[in-house]
Amino acid sequence: MDLSTRAMEGDLSRLKAITRHENDKGTRQDIQNTFNEYVALYDESKGGSVEARKSKYTTMVNQFYDLATDFYEFGWGQSFHFAPRHKWESFESSIARHEYRLGHKLNLRKGHRVLDIGCGVGGPMRAIARFTEASIVGLNNNAYQIERGKKLNQEVGLSHLCSFIKADFMKVPFEDNTFDAVYQVEATCHAPDKVGIYKEIFRLLKPGALFGGYEWIITHRYNDSNPEHVRMKKGIEIGNGLPELETADHILACLKEAGFEIVEHADLADTGDIPWYHPLASFSLTGILHTNVGRFMTGKFCQLLELMRLSPPGAYATSNMLQQTAHDLVEAGRHQIFSPSYFVLVRKPLD
């Protein structure tokens, strides 16, 4: 059976990677040690704090994606993001439309040189490159994701348009005024300093060029005096490798401080007919891998594999962590205190 052509959300073939029975998994850290080090950054009794997470953001984000990448691909697909969804629209169509929308807003076209900040394994990059024929460089600081992305680029014949560079997105190794456009898809939420990363993006853009993306935010409905709101927020941060979630006002203020002109901004979370968190909360046969049932089954399967010593210690703990953050995301979405789809489009001034 060719799993690449099945009508299924997620990628069943990544089960081999989750169990560490894949050649390119051998160089990665022991999963249990990585898991323990990662969760300690959120444990105040072990010195965990917002400040600690910001100061160790590179290590934290790398540890998170070492743990989560295979589970993401297995249950979600190659594009690690949410999207508003419309009636009669499939999950995968909504994901692709969200990406094409970004390419359209940035006016990308053949001949443009573009930077994708925090590109993951390159799902959005490949979709946008197909749609626009722009040449896109995916920036990522996680070696495992880059190797996965290179293989996927080759498999679909897009290596001539899509490439990767391993670097810290706070210190990008390109000259000033290099790119015709820069974008990010739910990636700069990992930055320890929003003004700092926006200034770096500003530096990389040609004068008059656009930067756009989808930010994770806490909404005006969030109340830091409400223990349930605080619990959900912390759960999202722990389960997604985030230093701290910010408000939309904070995002806009940081962009302006970095020197950008605001062109457009809007929270797209509630613009669909179907809630963005629906894939995590509902049941569907094609999307069973990312539903409550699918996540439970994956967790129990990982537990069984660990007991049988067919997968390394830590796979079950990682699955449980991701199950919990999925629950927190759904709750926060239903309470409308969190959005993963705050769209911003800004321009670097000509002068």
mmCIF file of N, CA and C in Angstrom, residues 93-159:
data_model
loop_
_atom_site.group_PDB
_atom_site.id
_atom_site.type_symbol
_atom_site.label_atom_id
_atom_site.label_comp_id
_atom_site.label_asym_id
_atom_site.label_seq_id
_atom_site.Cartn_x
_atom_site.Cartn_y
_atom_site.Cartn_z
ATOM 1 N N SER A 93 -7.574 20.561 2.979
ATOM 2 C CA SER A 93 -7.834 21.716 2.104
ATOM 3 C C SER A 93 -7.741 23.019 2.884
ATOM 4 N N SER A 94 -8.230 23.016 4.125
ATOM 5 C CA SER A 94 -8.169 24.238 4.935
ATOM 6 C C SER A 94 -6.725 24.602 5.265
ATOM 7 N N ILE A 95 -5.909 23.597 5.542
ATOM 8 C CA ILE A 95 -4.489 23.828 5.822
ATOM 9 C C ILE A 95 -3.803 24.444 4.606
ATOM 10 N N ALA A 96 -4.056 23.865 3.430
ATOM 11 C CA ALA A 96 -3.440 24.369 2.193
ATOM 12 C C ALA A 96 -3.926 25.784 1.874
ATOM 13 N N ARG A 97 -5.225 26.038 2.045
ATOM 14 C CA ARG A 97 -5.759 27.377 1.750
ATOM 15 C C ARG A 97 -5.114 28.428 2.648
ATOM 16 N N HIS A 98 -4.912 28.084 3.913
ATOM 17 C CA HIS A 98 -4.269 28.987 4.873
ATOM 18 C C HIS A 98 -2.873 29.371 4.384
ATOM 19 N N GLU A 99 -2.171 28.407 3.814
ATOM 20 C CA GLU A 99 -0.819 28.640 3.307
ATOM 21 C C GLU A 99 -0.852 29.445 2.007
ATOM 22 N N TYR A 100 -1.754 29.081 1.098
ATOM 23 C CA TYR A 100 -1.864 29.817 -0.160
ATOM 24 C C TYR A 100 -2.254 31.271 0.101
ATOM 25 N N ARG A 101 -3.109 31.476 1.087
ATOM 26 C CA ARG A 101 -3.524 32.842 1.442
ATOM 27 C C ARG A 101 -2.319 33.700 1.804
ATOM 28 N N LEU A 102 -1.391 33.104 2.530
ATOM 29 C CA LEU A 102 -0.191 33.829 2.940
ATOM 30 C C LEU A 102 0.658 34.190 1.727
ATOM 31 N N GLY A 103 0.840 33.243 0.815
ATOM 32 C CA GLY A 103 1.587 33.532 -0.406
ATOM 33 C C GLY A 103 0.934 34.622 -1.231
ATOM 34 N N HIS A 104 -0.395 34.602 -1.279
ATOM 35 C CA HIS A 104 -1.140 35.624 -2.023
ATOM 36 C C HIS A 104 -0.978 37.007 -1.385
ATOM 37 N N LYS A 105 -1.118 37.078 -0.064
ATOM 38 C CA LYS A 105 -1.006 38.360 0.631
ATOM 39 C C LYS A 105 0.384 38.971 0.474
ATOM 40 N N LEU A 106 1.392 38.124 0.354
ATOM 41 C CA LEU A 106 2.769 38.605 0.209
ATOM 42 C C LEU A 106 3.128 38.915 -1.251
ATOM 43 N N ASN A 107 2.181 38.651 -2.143
ATOM 44 C CA ASN A 107 2.398 38.903 -3.584
ATOM 45 C C ASN A 107 3.607 38.144 -4.124
ATOM 46 N N LEU A 108 3.768 36.907 -3.682
ATOM 47 C CA LEU A 108 4.920 36.118 -4.110
ATOM 48 C C LEU A 108 4.754 35.658 -5.556
ATOM 49 N N ARG A 109 5.875 35.577 -6.245
ATOM 50 C CA ARG A 109 5.849 35.119 -7.638
ATOM 51 C C ARG A 109 7.219 34.551 -8.026
ATOM 52 N N LYS A 110 7.260 33.991 -9.198
ATOM 53 C CA LYS A 110 8.492 33.386 -9.707
ATOM 54 C C LYS A 110 9.621 34.406 -9.730
ATOM 55 N N GLY A 111 10.790 33.985 -9.230
ATOM 56 C CA GLY A 111 11.944 34.879 -9.188
ATOM 57 C C GLY A 111 12.161 35.515 -7.830
ATOM 58 N N HIS A 112 11.141 35.518 -6.975
ATOM 59 C CA HIS A 112 11.296 36.074 -5.634
ATOM 60 C C HIS A 112 12.128 35.132 -4.763
ATOM 61 N N ARG A 113 12.937 35.726 -3.917
ATOM 62 C CA ARG A 113 13.688 34.966 -2.926
ATOM 63 C C ARG A 113 13.030 35.229 -1.571
ATOM 64 N N VAL A 114 12.598 34.166 -0.915
ATOM 65 C CA VAL A 114 11.746 34.275 0.263
ATOM 66 C C VAL A 114 12.344 33.474 1.415
ATOM 67 N N LEU A 115 12.132 33.952 2.633
ATOM 68 C CA LEU A 115 12.595 33.241 3.827
ATOM 69 C C LEU A 115 11.393 32.791 4.649
ATOM 70 N N ASP A 116 11.383 31.506 4.998
ATOM 71 C CA ASP A 116 10.373 30.917 5.872
ATOM 72 C C ASP A 116 11.009 30.752 7.248
ATOM 73 N N ILE A 117 10.550 31.551 8.213
ATOM 74 C CA ILE A 117 11.110 31.525 9.568
ATOM 75 C C ILE A 117 10.489 30.377 10.364
ATOM 76 N N GLY A 118 11.323 29.468 10.871
ATOM 77 C CA GLY A 118 10.807 28.359 11.670
ATOM 78 C C GLY A 118 9.975 27.415 10.838
ATOM 79 N N CYS A 119 10.559 26.835 9.809
ATOM 80 C CA CYS A 119 9.820 26.157 8.730
ATOM 81 C C CYS A 119 9.381 24.740 9.033
ATOM 82 N N GLY A 120 9.769 24.174 10.189
ATOM 83 C CA GLY A 120 9.409 22.795 10.475
ATOM 84 C C GLY A 120 10.022 21.847 9.467
ATOM 85 N N VAL A 121 9.247 20.863 9.012
ATOM 86 C CA VAL A 121 9.736 19.933 7.990
ATOM 87 C C VAL A 121 9.401 20.434 6.593
ATOM 88 N N GLY A 122 8.850 21.654 6.502
ATOM 89 C CA GLY A 122 8.693 22.311 5.209
ATOM 90 C C GLY A 122 7.354 22.145 4.519
ATOM 91 N N GLY A 123 6.323 21.718 5.242
ATOM 92 C CA GLY A 123 5.013 21.564 4.620
ATOM 93 C C GLY A 123 4.484 22.849 3.987
ATOM 94 N N PRO A 124 4.388 23.956 4.750
ATOM 95 C CA PRO A 124 3.934 25.219 4.159
ATOM 96 C C PRO A 124 4.858 25.721 3.047
ATOM 97 N N MET A 125 6.158 25.558 3.214
ATOM 98 C CA MET A 125 7.119 26.000 2.214
ATOM 99 C C MET A 125 6.869 25.320 0.874
ATOM 100 N N ARG A 126 6.648 24.021 0.893
ATOM 101 C CA ARG A 126 6.415 23.301 -0.361
ATOM 102 C C ARG A 126 5.089 23.719 -1.006
ATOM 103 N N ALA A 127 4.062 23.914 -0.184
ATOM 104 C CA ALA A 127 2.768 24.332 -0.727
ATOM 105 C C ALA A 127 2.849 25.720 -1.358
ATOM 106 N N ILE A 128 3.504 26.645 -0.666
ATOM 107 C CA ILE A 128 3.610 28.022 -1.164
ATOM 108 C C ILE A 128 4.513 28.076 -2.399
ATOM 109 N N ALA A 129 5.575 27.274 -2.416
ATOM 110 C CA ALA A 129 6.464 27.248 -3.587
ATOM 111 C C ALA A 129 5.728 26.717 -4.816
ATOM 112 N N ARG A 130 4.926 25.679 -4.639
ATOM 113 C CA ARG A 130 4.131 25.160 -5.751
ATOM 114 C C ARG A 130 3.168 26.225 -6.273
ATOM 115 N N PHE A 131 2.540 26.931 -5.345
ATOM 116 C CA PHE A 131 1.495 27.901 -5.669
ATOM 117 C C PHE A 131 2.055 29.145 -6.351
ATOM 118 N N THR A 132 3.234 29.606 -5.901
ATOM 119 C CA THR A 132 3.767 30.890 -6.357
ATOM 120 C C THR A 132 4.987 30.761 -7.261
ATOM 121 N N GLU A 133 5.671 29.623 -7.229
ATOM 122 C CA GLU A 133 6.933 29.394 -7.953
ATOM 123 C C GLU A 133 8.068 30.264 -7.418
ATOM 124 N N ALA A 134 7.892 30.831 -6.237
ATOM 125 C CA ALA A 134 8.980 31.570 -5.592
ATOM 126 C C ALA A 134 10.019 30.589 -5.055
ATOM 127 N N SER A 135 11.266 31.052 -4.911
ATOM 128 C CA SER A 135 12.331 30.252 -4.306
ATOM 129 C C SER A 135 12.342 30.542 -2.810
ATOM 130 N N ILE A 136 12.186 29.507 -2.002
ATOM 131 C CA ILE A 136 12.008 29.691 -0.557
ATOM 132 C C ILE A 136 13.101 28.967 0.214
ATOM 133 N N VAL A 137 13.701 29.684 1.149
ATOM 134 C CA VAL A 137 14.684 29.115 2.067
ATOM 135 C C VAL A 137 13.987 28.902 3.403
ATOM 136 N N GLY A 138 13.984 27.674 3.876
ATOM 137 C CA GLY A 138 13.396 27.370 5.177
ATOM 138 C C GLY A 138 14.438 27.435 6.270
ATOM 139 N N LEU A 139 14.219 28.301 7.247
ATOM 140 C CA LEU A 139 15.159 28.463 8.356
ATOM 141 C C LEU A 139 14.670 27.647 9.549
ATOM 142 N N ASN A 140 15.568 26.821 10.074
ATOM 143 C CA ASN A 140 15.207 25.944 11.179
ATOM 144 C C ASN A 140 16.470 25.659 11.983
ATOM 145 N N ASN A 141 16.330 25.552 13.292
ATOM 146 C CA ASN A 141 17.489 25.261 14.129
ATOM 147 C C ASN A 141 17.488 23.818 14.614
ATOM 148 N N ASN A 142 16.555 23.006 14.091
ATOM 149 C CA ASN A 142 16.453 21.618 14.515
ATOM 150 C C ASN A 142 16.975 20.707 13.406
ATOM 151 N N ALA A 143 18.081 20.039 13.669
ATOM 152 C CA ALA A 143 18.753 19.240 12.639
ATOM 153 C C ALA A 143 17.874 18.102 12.132
ATOM 154 N N TYR A 144 17.134 17.461 13.024
ATOM 155 C CA TYR A 144 16.304 16.337 12.602
ATOM 156 C C TYR A 144 15.214 16.791 11.631
ATOM 157 N N GLN A 145 14.552 17.916 11.930
ATOM 158 C CA GLN A 145 13.511 18.409 11.033
ATOM 159 C C GLN A 145 14.083 18.774 9.660
ATOM 160 N N ILE A 146 15.269 19.346 9.644
ATOM 161 C CA ILE A 146 15.886 19.716 8.367
ATOM 162 C C ILE A 146 16.160 18.474 7.521
ATOM 163 N N GLU A 147 16.684 17.421 8.126
ATOM 164 C CA GLU A 147 16.941 16.198 7.370
ATOM 165 C C GLU A 147 15.645 15.598 6.837
ATOM 166 N N ARG A 148 14.592 15.634 7.652
ATOM 167 C CA ARG A 148 13.273 15.162 7.195
ATOM 168 C C ARG A 148 12.807 16.023 6.023
ATOM 169 N N GLY A 149 12.932 17.346 6.164
ATOM 170 C CA GLY A 149 12.458 18.255 5.126
ATOM 171 C C GLY A 149 13.182 18.078 3.808
ATOM 172 N N LYS A 150 14.489 17.871 3.853
ATOM 173 C CA LYS A 150 15.271 17.653 2.630
ATOM 174 C C LYS A 150 14.793 16.408 1.899
ATOM 175 N N LYS A 151 14.527 15.354 2.646
ATOM 176 C CA LYS A 151 14.033 14.118 2.033
ATOM 177 C C LYS A 151 12.675 14.342 1.374
ATOM 178 N N LEU A 152 11.807 15.071 2.063
ATOM 179 C CA LEU A 152 10.473 15.337 1.526
ATOM 180 C C LEU A 152 10.551 16.226 0.280
ATOM 181 N N ASN A 153 11.449 17.214 0.292
ATOM 182 C CA ASN A 153 11.637 18.061 -0.899
ATOM 183 C C ASN A 153 12.028 17.214 -2.104
ATOM 184 N N GLN A 154 12.945 16.284 -1.886
ATOM 185 C CA GLN A 154 13.402 15.417 -2.968
ATOM 186 C C GLN A 154 12.285 14.506 -3.463
ATOM 187 N N GLU A 155 11.514 13.980 -2.520
ATOM 188 C CA GLU A 155 10.446 13.050 -2.884
ATOM 189 C C GLU A 155 9.402 13.699 -3.789
ATOM 190 N N VAL A 156 9.135 14.983 -3.577
ATOM 191 C CA VAL A 156 8.086 15.649 -4.365
ATOM 192 C C VAL A 156 8.659 16.514 -5.485
ATOM 193 N N GLY A 157 9.976 16.475 -5.686
ATOM 194 C CA GLY A 157 10.593 17.186 -6.803
ATOM 195 C C GLY A 157 10.609 18.695 -6.662
ATOM 196 N N LEU A 158 10.797 19.190 -5.420
ATOM 197 C CA LEU A 158 10.797 20.632 -5.202
ATOM 198 C C LEU A 158 12.131 21.156 -4.665
ATOM 199 N N SER A 159 13.177 20.366 -4.767
ATOM 200 C CA SER A 159 14.481 20.804 -4.261
ATOM 201 C C SER A 159 15.026 22.008 -5.018
#
